[in-house]
Coordinates of C-alpha atoms in Angstrom, one line a residue:
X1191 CA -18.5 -4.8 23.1
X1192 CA -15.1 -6.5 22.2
X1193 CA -12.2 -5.6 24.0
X1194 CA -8.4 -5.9 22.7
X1195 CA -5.3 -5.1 24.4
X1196 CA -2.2 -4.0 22.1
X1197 CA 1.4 -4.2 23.0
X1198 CA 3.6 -1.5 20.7
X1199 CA 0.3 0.9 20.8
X1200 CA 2.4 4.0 19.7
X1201 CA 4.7 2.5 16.9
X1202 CA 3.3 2.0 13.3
X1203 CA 1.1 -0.7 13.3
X1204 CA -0.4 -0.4 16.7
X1205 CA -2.1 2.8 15.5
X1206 CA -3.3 1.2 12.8
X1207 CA -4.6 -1.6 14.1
X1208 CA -6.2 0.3 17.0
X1209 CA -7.9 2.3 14.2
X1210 CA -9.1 -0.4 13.1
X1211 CA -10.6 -2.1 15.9
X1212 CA -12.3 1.3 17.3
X1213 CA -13.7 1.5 14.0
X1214 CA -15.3 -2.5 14.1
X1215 CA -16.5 -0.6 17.7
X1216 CA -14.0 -2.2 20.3
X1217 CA -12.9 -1.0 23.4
X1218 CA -9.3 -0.5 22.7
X1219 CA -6.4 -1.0 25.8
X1220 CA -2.9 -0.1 24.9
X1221 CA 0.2 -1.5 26.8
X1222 CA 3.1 0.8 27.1
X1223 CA 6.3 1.2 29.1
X1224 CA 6.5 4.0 31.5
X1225 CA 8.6 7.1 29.8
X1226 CA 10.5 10.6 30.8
X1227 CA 9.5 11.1 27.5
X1228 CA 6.6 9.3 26.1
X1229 CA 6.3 9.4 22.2
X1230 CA 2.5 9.3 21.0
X1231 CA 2.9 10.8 17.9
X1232 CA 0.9 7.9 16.2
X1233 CA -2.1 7.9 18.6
X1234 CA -2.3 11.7 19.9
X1235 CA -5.4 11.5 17.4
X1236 CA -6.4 8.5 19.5
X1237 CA -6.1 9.8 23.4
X1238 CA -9.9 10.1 24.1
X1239 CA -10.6 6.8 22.5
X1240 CA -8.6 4.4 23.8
X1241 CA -7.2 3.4 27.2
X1242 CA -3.3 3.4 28.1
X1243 CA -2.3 1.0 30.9
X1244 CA 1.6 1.0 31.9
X1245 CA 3.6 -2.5 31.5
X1246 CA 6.4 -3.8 30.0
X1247 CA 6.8 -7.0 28.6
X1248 CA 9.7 -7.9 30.4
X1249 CA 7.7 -7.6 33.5
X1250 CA 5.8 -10.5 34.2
X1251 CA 3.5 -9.0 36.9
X1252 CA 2.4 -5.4 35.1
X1253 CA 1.0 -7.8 32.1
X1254 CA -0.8 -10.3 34.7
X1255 CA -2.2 -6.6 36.0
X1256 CA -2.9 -5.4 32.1
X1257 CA -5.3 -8.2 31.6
X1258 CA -6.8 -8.0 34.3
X1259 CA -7.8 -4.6 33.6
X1260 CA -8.5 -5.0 30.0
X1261 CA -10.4 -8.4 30.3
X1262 CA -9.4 -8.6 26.7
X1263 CA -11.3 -10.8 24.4
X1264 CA -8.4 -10.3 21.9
X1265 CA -4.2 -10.0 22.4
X1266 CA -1.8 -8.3 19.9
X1267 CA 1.4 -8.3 20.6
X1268 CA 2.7 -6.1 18.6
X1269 CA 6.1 -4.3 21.3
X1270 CA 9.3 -5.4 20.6
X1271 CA 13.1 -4.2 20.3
X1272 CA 12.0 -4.1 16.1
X1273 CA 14.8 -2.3 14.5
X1274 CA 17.1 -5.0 12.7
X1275 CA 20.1 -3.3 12.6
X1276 CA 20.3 -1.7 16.2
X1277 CA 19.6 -5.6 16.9
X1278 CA 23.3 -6.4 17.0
X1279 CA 24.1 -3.2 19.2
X1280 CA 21.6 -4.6 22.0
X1281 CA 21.4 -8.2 21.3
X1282 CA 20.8 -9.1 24.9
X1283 CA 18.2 -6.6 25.5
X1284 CA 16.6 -7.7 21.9
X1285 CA 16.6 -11.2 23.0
X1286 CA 14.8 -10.4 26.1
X1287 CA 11.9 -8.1 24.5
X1288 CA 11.4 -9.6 20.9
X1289 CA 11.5 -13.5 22.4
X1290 CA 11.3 -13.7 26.2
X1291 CA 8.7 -11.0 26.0
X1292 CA 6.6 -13.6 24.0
X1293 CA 6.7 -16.2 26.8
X1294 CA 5.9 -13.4 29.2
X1295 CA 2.8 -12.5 27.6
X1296 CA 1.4 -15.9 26.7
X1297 CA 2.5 -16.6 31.0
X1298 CA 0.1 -14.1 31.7
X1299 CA -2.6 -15.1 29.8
X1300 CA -1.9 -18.8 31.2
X1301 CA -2.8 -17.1 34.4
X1302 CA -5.1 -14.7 34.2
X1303 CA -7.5 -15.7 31.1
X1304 CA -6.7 -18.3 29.0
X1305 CA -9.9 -18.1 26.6
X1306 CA -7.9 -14.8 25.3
X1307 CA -7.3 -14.6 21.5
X1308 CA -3.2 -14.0 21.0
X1309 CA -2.1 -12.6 18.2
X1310 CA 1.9 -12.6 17.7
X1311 CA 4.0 -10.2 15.4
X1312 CA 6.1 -12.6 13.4
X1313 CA 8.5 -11.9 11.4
X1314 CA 9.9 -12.5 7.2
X1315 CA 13.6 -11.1 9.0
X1316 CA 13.2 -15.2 10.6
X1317 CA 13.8 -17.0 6.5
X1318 CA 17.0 -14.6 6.3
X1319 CA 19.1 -16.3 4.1
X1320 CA 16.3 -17.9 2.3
X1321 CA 15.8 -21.6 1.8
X1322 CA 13.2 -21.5 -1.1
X1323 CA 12.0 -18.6 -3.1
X1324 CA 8.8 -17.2 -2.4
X1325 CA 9.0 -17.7 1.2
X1326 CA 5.5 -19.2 2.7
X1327 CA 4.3 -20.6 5.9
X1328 CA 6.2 -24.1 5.8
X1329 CA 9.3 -22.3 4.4
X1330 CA 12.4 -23.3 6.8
X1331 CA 13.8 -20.4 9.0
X1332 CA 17.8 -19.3 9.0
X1333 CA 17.7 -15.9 10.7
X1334 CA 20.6 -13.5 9.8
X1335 CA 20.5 -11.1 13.1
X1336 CA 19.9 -11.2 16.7
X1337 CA 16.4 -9.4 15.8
X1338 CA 15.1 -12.4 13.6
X1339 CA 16.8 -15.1 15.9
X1340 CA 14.7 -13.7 19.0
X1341 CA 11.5 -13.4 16.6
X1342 CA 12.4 -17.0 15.8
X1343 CA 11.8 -18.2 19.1
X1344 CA 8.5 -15.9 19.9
X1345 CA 7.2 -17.4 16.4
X1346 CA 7.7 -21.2 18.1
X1347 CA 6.9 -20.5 21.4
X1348 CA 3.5 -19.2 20.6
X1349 CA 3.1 -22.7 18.3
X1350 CA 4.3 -24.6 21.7
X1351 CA 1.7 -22.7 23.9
X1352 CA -1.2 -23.5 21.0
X1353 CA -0.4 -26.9 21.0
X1354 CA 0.7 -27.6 24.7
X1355 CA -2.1 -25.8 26.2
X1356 CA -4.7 -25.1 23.5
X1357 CA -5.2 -21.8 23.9
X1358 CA -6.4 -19.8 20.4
X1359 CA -3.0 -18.3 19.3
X1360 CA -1.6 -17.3 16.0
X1361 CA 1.5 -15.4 14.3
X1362 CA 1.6 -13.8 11.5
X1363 CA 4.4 -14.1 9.3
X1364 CA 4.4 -10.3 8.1
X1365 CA 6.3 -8.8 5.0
X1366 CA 8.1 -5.5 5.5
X1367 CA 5.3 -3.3 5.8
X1368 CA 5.7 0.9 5.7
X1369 CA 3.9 4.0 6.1
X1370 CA 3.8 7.6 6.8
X1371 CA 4.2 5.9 10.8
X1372 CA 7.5 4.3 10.2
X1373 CA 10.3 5.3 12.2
X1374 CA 13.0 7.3 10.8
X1375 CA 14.9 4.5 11.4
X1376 CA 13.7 2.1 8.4
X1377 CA 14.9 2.4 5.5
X1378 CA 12.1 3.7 3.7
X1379 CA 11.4 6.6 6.0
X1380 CA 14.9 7.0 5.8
X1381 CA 14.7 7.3 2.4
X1382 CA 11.4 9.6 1.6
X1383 CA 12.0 11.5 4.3
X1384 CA 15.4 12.5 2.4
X1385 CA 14.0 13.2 -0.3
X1386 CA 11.4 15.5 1.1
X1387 CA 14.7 17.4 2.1
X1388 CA 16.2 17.4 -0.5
X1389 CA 13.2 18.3 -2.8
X1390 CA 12.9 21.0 -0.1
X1391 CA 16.5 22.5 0.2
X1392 CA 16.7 21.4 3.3
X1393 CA 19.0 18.0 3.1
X1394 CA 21.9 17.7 0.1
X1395 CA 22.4 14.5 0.2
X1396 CA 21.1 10.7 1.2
X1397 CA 23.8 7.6 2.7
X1398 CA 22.5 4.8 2.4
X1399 CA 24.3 0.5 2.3
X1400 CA 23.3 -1.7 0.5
X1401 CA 21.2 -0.8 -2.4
X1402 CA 20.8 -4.4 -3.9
X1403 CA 19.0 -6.2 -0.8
X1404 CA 15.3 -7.0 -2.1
X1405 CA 12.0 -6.7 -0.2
X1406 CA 8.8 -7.3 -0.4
X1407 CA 7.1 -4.1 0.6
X1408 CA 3.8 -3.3 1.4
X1409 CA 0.9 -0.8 3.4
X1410 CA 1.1 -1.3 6.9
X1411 CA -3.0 -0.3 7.1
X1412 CA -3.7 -3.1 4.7
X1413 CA -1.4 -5.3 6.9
X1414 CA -3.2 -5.0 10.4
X1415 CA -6.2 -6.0 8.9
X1416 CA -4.5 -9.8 7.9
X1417 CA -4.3 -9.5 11.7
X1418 CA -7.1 -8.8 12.6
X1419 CA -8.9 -11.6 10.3
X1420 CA -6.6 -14.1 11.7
X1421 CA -8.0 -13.8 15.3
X1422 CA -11.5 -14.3 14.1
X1423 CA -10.7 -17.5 12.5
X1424 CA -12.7 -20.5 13.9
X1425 CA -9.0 -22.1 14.6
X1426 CA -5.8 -21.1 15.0
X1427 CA -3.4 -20.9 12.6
X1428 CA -0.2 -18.6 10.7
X1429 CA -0.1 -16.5 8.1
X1430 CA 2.5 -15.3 5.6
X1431 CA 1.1 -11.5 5.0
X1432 CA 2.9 -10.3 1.7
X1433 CA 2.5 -8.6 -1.7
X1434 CA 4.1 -11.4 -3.7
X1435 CA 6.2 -8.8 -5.0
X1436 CA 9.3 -7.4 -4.4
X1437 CA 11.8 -4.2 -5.0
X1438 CA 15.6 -3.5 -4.2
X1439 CA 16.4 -0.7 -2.4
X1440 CA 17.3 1.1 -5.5
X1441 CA 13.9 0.4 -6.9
X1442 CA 12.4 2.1 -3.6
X1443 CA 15.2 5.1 -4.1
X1444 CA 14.2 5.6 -7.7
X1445 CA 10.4 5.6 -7.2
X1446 CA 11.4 7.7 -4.4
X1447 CA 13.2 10.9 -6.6
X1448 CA 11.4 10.2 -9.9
X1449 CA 8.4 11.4 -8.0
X1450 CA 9.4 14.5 -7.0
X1451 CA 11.4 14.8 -10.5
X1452 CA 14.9 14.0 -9.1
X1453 CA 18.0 12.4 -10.6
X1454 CA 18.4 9.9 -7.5
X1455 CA 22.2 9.5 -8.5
X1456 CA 23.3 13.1 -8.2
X1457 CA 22.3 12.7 -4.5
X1458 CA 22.8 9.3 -3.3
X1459 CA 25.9 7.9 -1.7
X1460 CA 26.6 4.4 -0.8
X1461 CA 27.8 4.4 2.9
X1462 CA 29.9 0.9 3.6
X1463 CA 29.7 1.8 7.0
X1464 CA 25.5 1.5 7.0
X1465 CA 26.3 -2.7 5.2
X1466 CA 24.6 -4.9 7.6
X1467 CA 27.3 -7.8 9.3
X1468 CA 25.0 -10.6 8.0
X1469 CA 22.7 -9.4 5.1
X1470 CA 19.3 -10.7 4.1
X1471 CA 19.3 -10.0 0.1
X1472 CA 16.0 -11.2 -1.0
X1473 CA 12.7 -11.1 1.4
X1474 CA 9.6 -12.3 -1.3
X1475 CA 6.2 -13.5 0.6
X1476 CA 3.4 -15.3 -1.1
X1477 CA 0.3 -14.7 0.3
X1478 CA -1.7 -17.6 -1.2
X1479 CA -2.7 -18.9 2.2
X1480 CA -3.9 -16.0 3.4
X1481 CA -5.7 -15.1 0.3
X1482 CA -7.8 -18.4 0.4
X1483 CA -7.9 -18.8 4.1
X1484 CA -8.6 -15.0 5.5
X1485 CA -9.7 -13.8 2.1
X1486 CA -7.1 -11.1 2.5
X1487 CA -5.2 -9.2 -0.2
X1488 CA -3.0 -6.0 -0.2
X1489 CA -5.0 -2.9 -1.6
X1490 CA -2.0 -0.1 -1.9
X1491 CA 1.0 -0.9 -4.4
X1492 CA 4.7 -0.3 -4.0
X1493 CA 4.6 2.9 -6.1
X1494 CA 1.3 4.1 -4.0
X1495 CA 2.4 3.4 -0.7
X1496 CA 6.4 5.4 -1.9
X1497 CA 4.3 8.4 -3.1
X1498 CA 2.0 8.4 0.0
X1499 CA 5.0 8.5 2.2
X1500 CA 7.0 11.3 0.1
X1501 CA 3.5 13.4 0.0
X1502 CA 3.4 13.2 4.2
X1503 CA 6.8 14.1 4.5
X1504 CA 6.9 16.9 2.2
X1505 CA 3.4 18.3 4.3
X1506 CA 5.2 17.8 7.8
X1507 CA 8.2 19.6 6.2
X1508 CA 6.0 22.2 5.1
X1509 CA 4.4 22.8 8.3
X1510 CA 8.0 23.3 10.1
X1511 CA 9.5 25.8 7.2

């Protein structure tokens, strides 16, 4: 039996992933910072399956103590500080868990089992201001926030530590990637979960910034499974995960009402004060590499993965009413 640890267990793609691997029949160890009040909405469906074990990543010794529990055959790190726009709020503090965490985790592998598979959450927030258009693997970097400048360094680090101490690691470059897990946070949670509301009576109207930023969105599920594939690679290597397609935010807030037969316009209201300092206007992935490479390719589409979200927020909705 395969064992894999997973930093970020509880957020969106940890669940996923740890679906995932359970399902390929892993033993499935999650990392996770000690809490007065521990949010496991995303794996409460999980509990009997998998194993919790506490660390943090800015703490070098709990993750030395984490793999020696796990043994892991296979490393996500999946935990950061991931929100962008809190990133310039806590830009120390992001630093330290979205970069220094990296370091921290490929230390501890140094010195506890360095035959591990590591598997490192990059970023499409690290071509911010983009150089070329689509963005792939070779494409340079400019980050535009203290989130992608940290996830800038854990991207290179985990190159140094492959090639300084060959050790089997890879990032992947991931596309924005959403589902009925995303925090309330992101924008498009933020956005079907207003709608829900709205569709409900509940919520009567939606602030948003800036509605011309472009990204290329896709199915977190179909995403963990790039990540998977990447680890069972003969080498290492990384990955641009994408759609190859991409929608503004007022795409996303159309699709959003026109589904539950809205006028978006009578409802939305453009909020300068939600305008990012330094804005990233058009995020578009190609996926070529990993197509031929991993023989990977999205399965939900944009307008799927909006409805899917609008349909689980209008059934948790329901429940509360």
């Amino acid at each position: 039996m395969k064992k894999a640890l997973i930093t970020g267990i509880t957020g969106q793609d940890g669940s996923y992933l740890a679906e995932l691997l359970l399902d390929k029949g892993y033993k499935v160890y999650g990392l996770k910072r000690r809490s007065a009040t521990p949010n496991l909405e995303n794996i409460n469906h999980l509990m009997n399956e998998i194993e919790i074990i506490s660390g943090d990543l800015l703490d070098l010794p709990s993750l030395v103590n984490a793999i020696k529990i796990s043994d892991p055959d296979e490393i996500y790190n999946l935990g950061a500080q991931s929100f962008v726009t809190s990133s310039w709020a806590q830009s120390i503090y992001t630093g330290q868990a979205t970069g220094i965490g990296v370091t921290n985790m490929l230390e501890a592998i140094m010195l506890t089992k360095p035959e591990t598979r590591f598997y490192q959450a990059s970023s499409s927030e690290m071509f911010g201001k983009v150089l070329e258009i689509p963005q792939k693997e070779t494409t340079p970097f400019y980050p535009r926030s203290p989130y992608a400048v940290a996830k800038v360094y854990g991207h290179w680090i985990t190159v140094n530590y492959r090639e300084s101490y060959n050790i089997y690691a890879c990032s992947g470059i991931l596309f924005n990637h959403e589902s009925p897990r995303r925090g309330i946070e992101f924008v498009t949670r933020k956005v079907t979960d207003a709608v829900a509301k709205i569709k409900l009576g509940l919520q009567k109207e939606l602030r948003l910034g800036n509605l011309d930023a472009k990204r290329d969105w896709g199915y977190a599920g179909d995403y963990v499974k790039a990540m998977w594939l990447m680890l069972q690679q003969d080498k290492p290597d990384d990955y641009v995960i994408a759609t190859g397609k991409t929608h503004s935010v007022k795409e996303l807030v159309e699709t959003a009402f026109e589904y539950v037969g809205l006028d978006w316009q009578k409802y939305v209201v453009q909020d300068p004060t939600l305008m990012r300092p330094a804005e990233v206007d058009l995020l578009l992935g190609t996926p070529q590499k990993a197509q031929e490479k991993l023989g990977w390719k999205p399965q939900v589409t944009f307008e799927q993965l909006i409805h899917m979200m609008i349909d689980s927020d209008l059934k948790k909705l329901n429940l509360k009413i």
